[in-house]
XYZ file of C-alpha atoms in Angstrom:
700
model
C -21.955 77.410 -28.655
C -19.565 74.958 -26.982
C -22.483 73.233 -25.207
C -24.351 72.696 -28.495
C -21.200 71.355 -30.149
C -20.547 68.958 -27.264
C -24.131 67.670 -27.368
C -23.881 67.104 -31.113
C -20.659 65.102 -30.720
C -22.214 62.971 -27.990
C -25.272 62.247 -30.140
C -23.016 61.387 -33.076
C -21.044 58.998 -30.884
C -24.185 57.143 -29.794
C -25.427 56.842 -33.376
C -22.059 55.532 -34.614
C -21.745 52.849 -31.935
C -24.462 50.497 -33.332
C -22.970 50.746 -36.805
C -19.529 49.742 -35.560
C -21.002 46.890 -33.506
C -22.953 45.712 -36.543
C -19.824 45.671 -38.687
C -17.905 43.756 -36.051
C -20.609 41.078 -35.949
C -20.256 40.376 -39.687
C -16.839 38.809 -39.915
C -15.292 37.143 -42.914
C -16.058 33.405 -43.073
C -13.718 31.346 -40.929
C -11.352 29.006 -42.792
C -12.733 25.496 -43.169
C -10.731 22.280 -43.396
C -7.229 21.977 -44.892
C -5.986 25.129 -46.602
C -3.439 25.828 -49.356
C -0.165 27.508 -48.478
C 0.828 30.648 -50.359
C 3.220 28.485 -52.364
C 0.311 26.240 -53.366
C -1.864 29.251 -54.208
C 0.852 30.519 -56.550
C 1.028 27.021 -58.070
C -2.755 26.863 -58.632
C -2.622 30.173 -60.478
C -0.035 28.846 -62.937
C -2.666 26.400 -64.300
C -0.808 25.394 -67.509
C 2.888 24.667 -68.040
C 5.167 22.489 -70.156
C 7.134 19.301 -69.583
C 10.316 18.810 -71.619
C 11.654 15.272 -72.147
C 14.992 15.449 -73.952
C 18.019 13.281 -73.166
C 19.932 10.198 -74.273
C 16.604 8.450 -74.906
C 15.985 10.947 -77.705
C 19.035 9.583 -79.522
C 18.551 5.878 -78.676
C 14.826 5.908 -79.566
C 13.882 4.624 -76.113
C 11.372 5.646 -73.474
C 13.362 4.267 -70.543
C 17.097 3.965 -71.026
C 18.679 0.906 -69.406
C 21.612 2.882 -68.033
C 24.339 1.507 -70.321
C 24.000 4.072 -73.136
C 27.133 6.080 -73.950
C 27.013 9.821 -73.086
C 28.686 10.471 -76.463
C 25.338 9.712 -78.139
C 23.895 13.004 -76.869
C 24.602 15.345 -79.773
C 21.771 17.683 -80.854
C 22.545 19.545 -84.065
C 20.496 22.741 -83.587
C 19.658 22.914 -79.892
C 17.726 26.106 -79.136
C 16.166 26.405 -75.684
C 14.905 29.874 -76.612
C 12.720 28.185 -79.238
C 11.277 25.979 -76.481
C 10.577 29.005 -74.299
C 9.044 30.962 -77.181
C 6.715 28.078 -78.109
C 5.661 27.654 -74.487
C 5.063 31.378 -73.973
C 3.024 31.730 -77.159
C 0.854 28.819 -76.029
C -0.087 30.692 -72.866
C 1.827 28.366 -70.558
C 3.526 29.845 -67.516
C 6.531 27.612 -66.970
C 8.687 24.672 -68.060
C 9.612 21.572 -66.083
C 12.779 20.044 -67.567
C 13.669 16.386 -67.138
C 17.195 17.055 -65.874
C 17.896 13.364 -65.220
C 15.725 10.435 -66.297
C 15.952 6.819 -65.143
C 19.091 6.084 -67.203
C 21.078 8.487 -65.009
C 22.306 10.871 -67.740
C 22.457 14.457 -66.441
C 21.724 17.519 -68.577
C 24.007 19.601 -66.374
C 27.722 19.023 -65.649
C 27.196 17.406 -62.270
C 30.275 17.264 -60.057
C 29.206 13.848 -58.763
C 29.168 11.780 -61.971
C 30.826 11.506 -65.359
C 27.497 10.498 -66.892
C 26.476 13.958 -68.050
C 26.655 16.507 -70.850
C 30.293 17.187 -69.940
C 31.186 13.902 -71.646
C 29.073 14.480 -74.751
C 30.032 16.147 -78.059
C 27.424 18.871 -77.484
C 29.252 22.195 -77.042
C 32.473 20.179 -76.747
C 31.484 19.010 -73.302
C 31.276 22.589 -71.989
C 27.488 22.921 -72.118
C 24.944 23.150 -69.314
C 21.423 22.685 -70.625
C 19.779 23.481 -67.287
C 21.654 26.789 -67.144
C 20.674 27.679 -70.720
C 17.016 26.884 -70.078
C 16.993 28.864 -66.813
C 18.216 31.903 -68.766
C 15.627 31.375 -71.511
C 12.822 31.078 -68.936
C 13.934 34.335 -67.349
C 13.998 36.028 -70.747
C 10.462 34.885 -71.575
C 9.071 35.422 -68.051
C 8.496 31.723 -67.451
C 9.040 29.784 -64.246
C 11.554 26.934 -64.209
C 10.773 23.516 -62.749
C 13.000 20.441 -62.635
C 12.523 16.673 -62.746
C 15.167 14.512 -61.079
C 14.542 10.774 -61.281
C 14.966 9.127 -57.877
C 15.629 5.867 -59.752
C 18.989 5.564 -61.510
C 19.503 2.495 -63.704
C 23.170 3.379 -64.213
C 24.484 4.148 -60.741
C 26.354 1.173 -59.187
C 25.228 2.109 -55.660
C 21.508 2.349 -56.418
C 19.577 0.451 -53.755
C 22.307 1.058 -51.189
C 22.587 3.904 -48.627
C 25.445 5.500 -50.585
C 23.121 6.344 -53.488
C 20.913 8.550 -51.280
C 23.918 10.793 -50.606
C 24.510 10.990 -54.379
C 20.834 11.740 -55.043
C 20.741 14.535 -52.447
C 24.008 16.018 -53.688
C 22.475 16.333 -57.160
C 19.354 17.887 -55.661
C 21.564 20.491 -53.989
C 23.214 21.291 -57.321
C 19.886 21.789 -59.071
C 18.296 23.836 -56.287
C 21.220 26.182 -55.641
C 22.859 26.828 -59.038
C 19.980 27.835 -61.333
C 17.789 30.324 -59.489
C 14.255 29.718 -58.211
C 12.684 26.361 -59.030
C 8.889 26.514 -58.817
C 8.364 22.731 -58.781
C 10.582 19.726 -58.048
C 9.192 16.659 -59.791
C 9.891 13.153 -58.460
C 8.774 10.234 -60.633
C 7.002 7.316 -58.995
C 8.961 4.747 -61.055
C 11.564 3.443 -58.608
C 13.568 0.220 -58.590
C 13.744 -2.598 -61.117
C 16.189 -3.919 -63.657
C 19.120 -1.825 -64.800
C 22.770 -1.655 -65.786
C 23.904 -0.471 -62.350
C 27.523 -0.007 -63.349
C 27.676 -3.357 -65.108
C 25.786 -5.453 -62.550
C 22.872 -5.955 -64.976
C 20.416 -6.980 -62.296
C 17.082 -6.165 -60.694
C 17.137 -4.069 -57.537
C 13.955 -3.692 -55.525
C 13.564 -0.899 -52.992
C 10.820 0.334 -50.670
C 9.988 3.680 -52.244
C 8.706 5.314 -49.071
C 11.512 4.101 -46.805
C 14.634 3.937 -48.987
C 14.846 7.643 -49.840
C 13.919 8.836 -46.320
C 11.650 11.407 -47.900
C 11.097 13.386 -44.682
C 14.795 14.207 -44.506
C 15.015 14.804 -48.255
C 12.073 17.231 -48.159
C 13.546 18.989 -45.126
C 16.743 19.564 -47.080
C 14.808 20.874 -50.099
C 12.834 23.356 -48.025
C 15.975 24.612 -46.316
C 17.705 25.152 -49.669
C 14.694 26.331 -51.672
C 11.677 27.348 -49.567
C 9.823 28.582 -52.664
C 9.994 25.165 -54.346
C 6.832 23.043 -54.366
C 7.582 19.308 -54.289
C 5.511 16.978 -56.447
C 5.300 13.197 -56.438
C 6.283 10.529 -53.944
C 6.611 11.157 -50.218
C 4.793 13.938 -48.317
C 4.359 15.999 -51.480
C 2.543 19.303 -51.886
C 0.789 18.285 -55.113
C -0.251 14.892 -56.417
C -0.303 12.859 -59.617
C -3.792 12.774 -61.088
C -3.662 8.967 -61.337
C -3.246 8.607 -65.121
C -1.067 9.890 -67.947
C -4.017 11.004 -70.064
C -4.179 14.522 -68.627
C -7.661 14.074 -67.165
C -8.992 14.661 -63.667
C -12.220 13.253 -62.278
C -15.409 15.291 -62.602
C -15.363 15.255 -58.820
C -11.949 16.552 -57.792
C -11.019 17.516 -54.256
C -7.732 19.311 -53.632
C -7.564 17.272 -50.432
C -5.825 13.959 -49.794
C -5.632 11.460 -46.952
C -1.865 11.693 -47.185
C -1.219 9.769 -43.981
C -3.056 6.811 -45.524
C -1.223 7.298 -48.809
C 2.166 7.231 -47.094
C 1.064 4.064 -45.304
C 0.262 2.418 -48.657
C -3.508 2.451 -48.068
C -4.479 4.624 -51.056
C -4.699 3.252 -54.618
C -3.424 5.611 -57.297
C -6.811 5.584 -59.044
C -8.138 7.608 -56.082
C -5.854 10.479 -57.117
C -8.257 11.386 -59.948
C -10.822 12.614 -57.427
C -8.843 13.241 -54.244
C -10.529 12.742 -50.877
C -13.428 14.743 -49.528
C -12.195 13.917 -46.006
C -8.501 14.457 -46.745
C -6.483 15.952 -43.907
C -4.034 17.828 -46.136
C -4.211 20.169 -49.142
C -2.564 18.166 -51.954
C -4.042 19.346 -55.304
C -3.880 17.338 -58.524
C -1.571 17.855 -61.481
C -2.580 16.206 -64.763
C 0.402 15.207 -66.887
C 0.145 14.122 -70.511
C 2.329 14.110 -73.607
C 1.288 15.800 -76.828
C 2.359 12.532 -78.544
C 1.984 8.870 -77.547
C 5.493 8.774 -76.042
C 7.232 11.057 -73.563
C 10.500 11.188 -75.516
C 10.744 12.061 -79.202
C 10.389 9.250 -81.749
C 10.330 10.089 -85.464
C 7.743 7.351 -86.049
C 5.306 9.463 -83.994
C 5.619 12.619 -86.109
C 2.187 11.936 -87.575
C 0.714 10.780 -84.270
C 0.478 14.103 -82.431
C -2.741 14.052 -80.430
C -5.719 15.330 -82.458
C -7.086 18.794 -81.743
C -10.326 17.276 -80.399
C -8.385 15.305 -77.815
C -6.241 18.291 -76.843
C -9.334 20.426 -76.273
C -10.921 17.666 -74.181
C -7.726 17.417 -72.125
C -7.788 21.169 -71.435
C -11.368 21.073 -70.186
C -10.880 17.864 -68.200
C -7.760 19.094 -66.410
C -7.791 22.871 -65.923
C -11.581 22.737 -66.189
C -11.715 20.143 -63.401
C -9.649 21.777 -60.658
C -6.255 20.441 -61.769
C -3.125 21.957 -63.265
C -2.129 20.777 -66.747
C 1.459 19.680 -67.387
C 1.782 19.162 -71.148
C 4.845 17.335 -72.432
C 6.660 18.546 -75.545
C 9.226 15.909 -76.595
C 12.168 17.798 -78.083
C 13.566 16.125 -81.223
C 17.140 15.155 -82.159
C 17.804 18.607 -83.547
C 17.092 20.031 -80.114
C 13.817 21.700 -81.168
C 10.121 21.318 -80.429
C 8.929 19.641 -83.633
C 6.895 21.703 -86.084
C 3.962 19.241 -85.930
C 3.733 19.736 -82.181
C 3.967 23.511 -82.563
C 1.178 23.493 -85.150
C -1.109 21.495 -82.850
C -0.369 23.834 -79.957
C -1.311 26.840 -82.110
C -4.612 25.164 -83.005
C -5.314 24.479 -79.335
C -4.519 28.051 -78.307
C -6.734 29.464 -81.061
C -9.632 27.233 -79.978
C -9.360 28.098 -76.286
C -8.993 31.836 -77.017
C -12.115 31.724 -79.177
C -14.031 29.831 -76.477
C -13.248 32.502 -73.870
C -13.292 35.582 -76.049
C -16.232 37.532 -74.592
C -17.378 37.257 -70.979
C -21.162 37.558 -70.626
C -21.994 37.803 -66.913
C -20.182 41.036 -66.012
C -22.961 43.140 -67.528
C -25.802 41.124 -66.012
C -27.775 41.955 -62.860
C -26.512 39.698 -60.082
C -28.592 38.741 -57.042
C -28.264 36.031 -54.399
C -30.730 34.335 -52.098
C -28.430 34.978 -49.150
C -25.568 37.430 -48.599
C -23.451 37.244 -45.498
C -24.799 39.816 -43.034
C -26.390 41.621 -45.982
C -23.069 43.403 -46.366
C -21.654 44.712 -49.653
C -18.301 43.226 -48.673
C -19.783 39.772 -49.420
C -22.294 40.763 -52.126
C -23.255 38.604 -55.068
C -21.793 41.090 -57.559
C -18.297 40.263 -56.243
C -18.273 37.159 -58.452
C -18.234 39.348 -61.581
C -15.896 42.157 -60.512
C -12.720 40.540 -61.865
C -11.011 40.753 -58.466
C -9.698 37.384 -57.247
C -9.593 38.658 -53.650
C -13.312 39.455 -53.338
C -16.082 36.893 -53.012
C -19.756 36.231 -52.474
C -20.332 34.565 -49.124
C -23.350 33.303 -47.229
C -24.109 33.320 -43.524
C -22.468 30.570 -41.483
C -25.680 28.565 -41.225
C -26.383 28.711 -44.965
C -24.841 25.797 -46.862
C -27.282 25.787 -49.784
C -27.812 28.967 -51.774
C -28.525 30.353 -55.224
C -26.995 33.165 -57.228
C -28.839 34.539 -60.254
C -27.667 36.484 -63.318
C -30.322 38.375 -65.288
C -29.526 39.576 -68.817
C -30.896 42.674 -70.546
C -31.966 40.439 -73.427
C -31.909 36.692 -74.177
C -28.263 35.641 -74.439
C -26.650 32.545 -75.953
C -24.348 30.753 -73.524
C -22.542 27.379 -73.496
C -19.637 27.754 -71.042
C -19.715 28.404 -67.295
C -16.516 29.021 -65.287
C -16.639 28.937 -61.473
C -14.027 29.462 -58.763
C -14.198 29.070 -55.013
C -12.179 31.341 -52.732
C -9.932 28.430 -51.799
C -7.825 30.438 -49.338
C -10.709 29.636 -46.984
C -10.913 25.989 -48.058
C -12.717 23.883 -50.660
C -16.356 23.614 -49.644
C -18.837 22.925 -52.432
C -19.919 19.280 -52.743
C -22.671 19.699 -55.348
C -24.308 22.339 -57.514
C -26.702 22.702 -60.417
C -27.082 25.237 -63.220
C -30.438 26.491 -64.445
C -31.219 28.605 -67.495
C -34.394 30.636 -67.959
C -35.516 29.851 -71.488
C -38.685 31.480 -72.827
C -39.842 32.228 -69.302
C -39.257 28.705 -67.931
C -36.387 27.550 -65.709
C -34.548 24.574 -67.165
C -31.814 22.595 -65.367
C -28.841 22.296 -67.728
C -26.178 20.808 -65.428
C -25.813 18.668 -62.292
C -22.234 18.829 -60.968
C -20.192 18.157 -57.833
C -16.974 19.953 -56.830
C -15.644 23.359 -57.897
C -12.331 24.105 -56.142
C -9.817 26.528 -57.654
C -11.468 26.360 -61.083
C -14.290 24.442 -62.728
C -15.354 24.923 -66.339
C -18.554 23.438 -67.742
C -19.075 22.742 -71.434
C -22.813 22.879 -72.033
C -25.247 22.604 -74.883
C -25.865 26.154 -76.090
C -28.980 27.767 -74.651
C -30.489 31.204 -75.248
C -31.433 32.382 -71.784
C -32.850 35.518 -70.206
C -31.303 34.502 -66.878
C -28.890 32.011 -65.388
C -28.942 30.527 -61.907
C -26.229 28.625 -60.006
C -27.639 26.568 -57.130
C -25.206 25.348 -54.476
C -27.089 22.258 -53.325
C -24.552 20.864 -50.864
C -21.580 22.433 -49.131
C -19.325 21.499 -46.217
C -19.638 25.014 -44.784
C -20.977 28.419 -45.788
C -20.629 29.225 -49.479
C -17.600 31.294 -50.566
C -17.392 31.888 -54.353
C -14.876 34.323 -55.838
C -15.621 34.206 -59.548
C -18.297 33.098 -62.016
C -18.019 33.714 -65.751
C -20.123 32.824 -68.777
C -19.243 32.510 -72.467
C -20.729 31.549 -75.795
C -17.978 29.472 -77.399
C -18.126 28.804 -81.145
C -19.548 25.458 -82.218
C -16.761 22.883 -82.100
C -16.989 20.292 -84.842
C -15.290 17.063 -83.859
C -13.032 15.472 -86.426
C -14.297 12.248 -88.009
C -12.945 8.835 -87.003
C -11.367 6.605 -89.641
C -11.181 2.806 -89.301
C -10.068 0.047 -91.649
C -10.548 -3.643 -90.955
C -8.241 -6.502 -91.998
C -10.050 -6.850 -95.341
C -9.431 -3.219 -96.310
C -12.957 -1.954 -95.623
C -12.780 1.717 -94.638
C -15.409 3.275 -92.375
C -15.538 6.987 -91.508
C -17.853 8.189 -88.769
C -18.712 11.670 -87.479
C -21.259 13.437 -85.310
C -24.855 13.129 -86.582
C -25.789 15.679 -89.226
C -22.234 16.431 -90.335
C -21.007 15.896 -93.876
C -17.645 14.147 -94.361
C -15.109 14.691 -97.162
C -11.929 12.660 -97.612
C -8.827 12.120 -99.730
C -6.594 9.077 -100.317
C -3.627 10.918 -101.842
C -2.353 12.597 -98.685
C -3.770 16.014 -99.614
C -5.803 18.105 -97.199
C -9.532 17.503 -97.815
C -11.873 20.338 -98.744
C -15.507 20.714 -99.825
C -14.309 19.766 -103.319
C -12.898 16.431 -102.107
C -14.725 13.110 -102.287
C -17.861 13.086 -100.110
C -18.125 10.047 -97.845
C -21.321 8.138 -98.605
C -20.563 4.794 -97.016
C -17.859 2.157 -96.519
C -15.359 1.609 -99.311
C -12.470 -0.773 -100.040
C -8.832 0.266 -100.013
C -6.385 -2.614 -99.689
C -3.158 -0.846 -100.651
C -0.895 1.229 -98.430
C -2.601 4.600 -98.088
C -2.852 7.894 -96.217
C -6.513 8.772 -95.701
C -7.456 12.276 -94.565
C -10.962 13.417 -93.673
C -12.867 16.420 -92.367
C -16.389 16.860 -91.005
C -18.518 19.878 -91.897
C -21.323 21.216 -89.744
C -23.793 21.840 -92.555
C -25.953 24.291 -90.609
C -23.148 26.639 -89.560
C -20.653 25.742 -92.339
C -17.900 25.072 -89.768
C -15.143 22.546 -90.461
C -13.464 20.144 -88.084
C -9.734 19.580 -87.850
C -8.274 17.031 -90.264
C -8.130 13.383 -89.244
C -5.201 11.454 -90.743
C -4.934 7.657 -90.842
C -1.975 5.751 -92.305
C -2.275 2.119 -93.323
C -0.007 -0.445 -94.901
C -1.288 -3.215 -97.131
C -4.469 -4.620 -95.590
C -4.336 -7.836 -93.566
C -6.791 -10.010 -95.477
C -3.947 -12.421 -96.354
C -2.586 -12.587 -92.815
C -2.873 -15.847 -90.892
C -1.812 -17.022 -87.470
C 0.366 -20.089 -88.030
C 0.935 -21.068 -84.429
C 0.783 -19.996 -80.796
C 2.512 -21.571 -77.830
C -0.703 -21.436 -75.767
C -4.137 -19.812 -75.697
C -7.467 -20.331 -77.464
C -6.697 -20.723 -81.168
C -10.370 -20.327 -82.139
C -10.290 -16.620 -81.174
C -6.672 -15.768 -81.947
C -7.605 -13.903 -85.143
C -8.631 -11.000 -82.883
C -4.982 -9.909 -82.893
C -5.112 -9.239 -86.660
C -8.738 -8.153 -87.155
C -7.916 -4.429 -87.309
C -10.094 -3.703 -84.263
C -8.165 -2.501 -81.184
C -11.218 -3.103 -78.979
C -11.005 -6.890 -79.387
C -8.197 -8.794 -77.693
C -6.780 -12.260 -77.108
C -4.696 -13.652 -74.284
C -2.196 -16.435 -73.719
C 0.018 -17.739 -70.956
C -1.111 -18.959 -67.531
C 0.155 -20.686 -64.388
C 0.907 -23.820 -66.396
C 2.093 -22.176 -69.620
C 4.448 -19.630 -68.115
C 6.104 -16.780 -69.979
C 7.796 -16.438 -72.383
C 5.047 -17.321 -74.885
C 5.090 -16.754 -78.644
C 2.927 -16.442 -81.753
C 3.939 -16.855 -85.404
C 2.138 -15.097 -88.260
C 2.175 -15.345 -92.047
C 1.605 -11.996 -93.792
C 0.773 -13.790 -97.060
C 3.493 -12.099 -99.127
C 7.009 -10.777 -98.776
C 6.898 -7.181 -97.555
C 9.486 -4.575 -96.745
C 9.042 -3.730 -93.079
C 10.965 -1.464 -90.721
C 9.250 -2.125 -87.419
C 6.186 -3.420 -85.638
C 3.577 -2.226 -83.185
C 1.937 -3.949 -80.242
C -1.502 -2.685 -79.254
C -2.267 -3.777 -75.681
C -5.729 -4.644 -74.474
C -7.815 -1.462 -74.434
C -11.042 -2.549 -72.739
C -11.298 -3.679 -69.120
C -9.636 -3.086 -65.765
C -6.936 -5.784 -65.729
C -5.190 -5.286 -69.069
C -2.572 -8.082 -68.687
C 0.136 -5.942 -70.263
C 3.335 -7.236 -71.845
C 6.419 -5.491 -70.439
C 9.270 -7.208 -72.337
C 9.321 -8.666 -75.843
C 11.335 -10.175 -78.696
C 10.468 -9.796 -82.394
C 11.754 -12.016 -85.231
C 11.319 -12.052 -89.019
C 11.735 -14.702 -91.698
C 11.223 -15.118 -95.432
C 10.713 -18.905 -95.290
C 9.502 -19.693 -91.741
C 12.684 -21.744 -91.251
C 15.500 -19.278 -90.702
C 14.619 -16.565 -88.188
C 16.372 -13.281 -87.426
C 15.841 -11.310 -84.232
C 15.096 -7.709 -85.252
C 14.201 -6.166 -81.916
C 14.036 -6.917 -78.208
C 13.566 -4.936 -75.040
C 10.815 -3.418 -72.926
C 7.635 -1.488 -73.497
C 8.664 1.278 -71.107
C 6.009 2.919 -68.956
C 3.245 0.800 -70.513
C 1.643 0.307 -67.102
C 0.818 4.028 -66.842
C 0.400 4.595 -70.583
C -1.193 1.470 -72.171
C -1.207 2.700 -75.756
C 0.103 1.343 -79.061
C 3.819 0.599 -78.705
C 6.087 1.377 -81.691
C 9.407 -0.407 -82.272
C 11.519 0.305 -85.353
C 14.563 -1.365 -86.913
C 16.488 -1.374 -90.191
C 14.234 -2.182 -93.142
C 14.124 -5.912 -93.977
C 12.181 -8.216 -96.283
C 9.878 -10.594 -94.465
C 6.841 -12.765 -94.948
C 6.706 -14.357 -91.517
C 6.907 -12.639 -88.142
C 7.238 -14.048 -84.639
C 6.316 -12.093 -81.542
C 7.481 -13.301 -78.129
C 5.947 -12.081 -74.869
C 8.937 -12.379 -72.541
C 7.520 -10.825 -69.362
C 4.393 -9.128 -68.042
C 3.751 -6.012 -65.987
C 3.496 -7.202 -62.393
C 3.900 -10.850 -61.519
C 1.263 -12.297 -63.854
C 1.799 -15.059 -66.393
C -1.186 -14.203 -68.598
C -0.766 -11.452 -71.179
C -3.037 -9.940 -73.804
C -2.762 -8.581 -77.330
C -5.336 -6.372 -79.040
C -3.456 -6.031 -82.320
C -0.093 -6.788 -83.927
C 0.889 -4.545 -86.859
C 4.007 -4.003 -88.943
C 5.509 -0.679 -89.990
C 6.141 -0.587 -93.733
């Protein structure tokens, strides 16, 4: 009996050996290229979080404070950080980055190193600590806290000198040690320039990469707060996406040639796509404000970004391998404004509807190649809902297909893909095919995937779907693929009015348009748009588009206009081509006019006649919108007159941040009567002497 048993065990041993050897031969794919740290992986998985701009600028109606504003001006009447946290949580965001100190140097916490803080404001009798309150609210709502500390300080007298770096690092220590974990430390790239500087009122230029000694600063941060990811200038762990529109490139590598960047050899426009040959993992973060400005301005209450634009931003940031940092400018009450909250709710409802029912989990999944033919790397891993499993190919296989077969023809218009980026970002190109009525049809040609890629496609009814990886740096490693049939999204119509009062409303082909001119929300019972019409008076026009086939409505488009400009004339300009100058009052932001040059140096001015005396309370400057070199105006003066003889200066200052955000600039003042206006271009962005104007408007 013992002999038989021993023989059986020996035979079993010999049979088991090949199986073990076979398993050992099929190893997990080796990591390829730069890899994310665990801290960066955690950051990727946050995907969507909020920016909060709220400070002295909120109460001075500025974007960039000069540094001479009194701390006593900071006095919110109904500050409620729990409202901020609740709004953010309900929108599906996972954290809040608070601007703790902007360029004007005012601190939202009672810093021990300056008197320029909330401790010298009326808010909570100088006993408040907004950072502390927000940290508690984030904890209550299970949100992560991030902080923005401006390296530039337009108030501090020592800025530009070595002493300021000690001050800057002392404040960093306060923020990183007194308020719990900070998931992201945000350093703005705006550094050096004109400022108050303790009364010096001068321009101070610094070398951004050398002055702050970022290596030492980062070393200090990591010693104090090893869980904190550092964003921005220096050897950062995440990068700016290269614009303030919230949009990444369709090709978007999480890699960056950071050595070249730190040597000044990388232009910021390259941040949209990253670098395929980057030596470090530095993923992109797309920042954008829900309004035109970063800080709250009452004049922008009706200029919250349209739903269409917000949806596009979502798909072109999170859907293009970037995190989305959405700014909510808190108002003077200390609350996220109701218009912003309403738009957020619309966005959330749209995205939830788009990703309501996943379609691929129930399909039959097969792949042309599976690593070692082992279940551990099988094709079905992409639909199992487990982020730690993946489909992988053999090391020599860099092009491969994965196919999803449905039980019956299925409508689909969204594809979501994710690489297993713990092993590196690999895919360089892929296509999507749909089997429609027995024939394969290519419905997408794309490039990178990365942490997450979402495709918006024309709806197809397919019996099968195929993803073809057509180019990859190494073997294919995909962790997740999902499919959805999102509801038809009807884009809101566009409203335009020219200087003569001619109104044009356009929408997608086949849609019906209904509008109102009394400020009421349009419905199917409102006036149908049948062609251009005249409306010369001040008016609020609202319009919707209706998909007639599916009876689905768009969001409402709202356009506000003062009296039309048909009586406006340009009386004079200090330089420039006077035969084309009417472009600045033609009502078309896509036409522009320029003045100033090497001979006619700035400042340069234009004088306009509005044709009648109007009550105005501000003006807007629309910079050039088309082209690469926009010749932007940075500083201005604005005058009014009733007789073109006696002039009164109503406003002067800077168009803050216009270089990164070249949108319509709003400046308001006390209401005055005026027929004539004079606009002076005092200085330009950069060192140029030529500036451009797309449109000059007044606020009535």
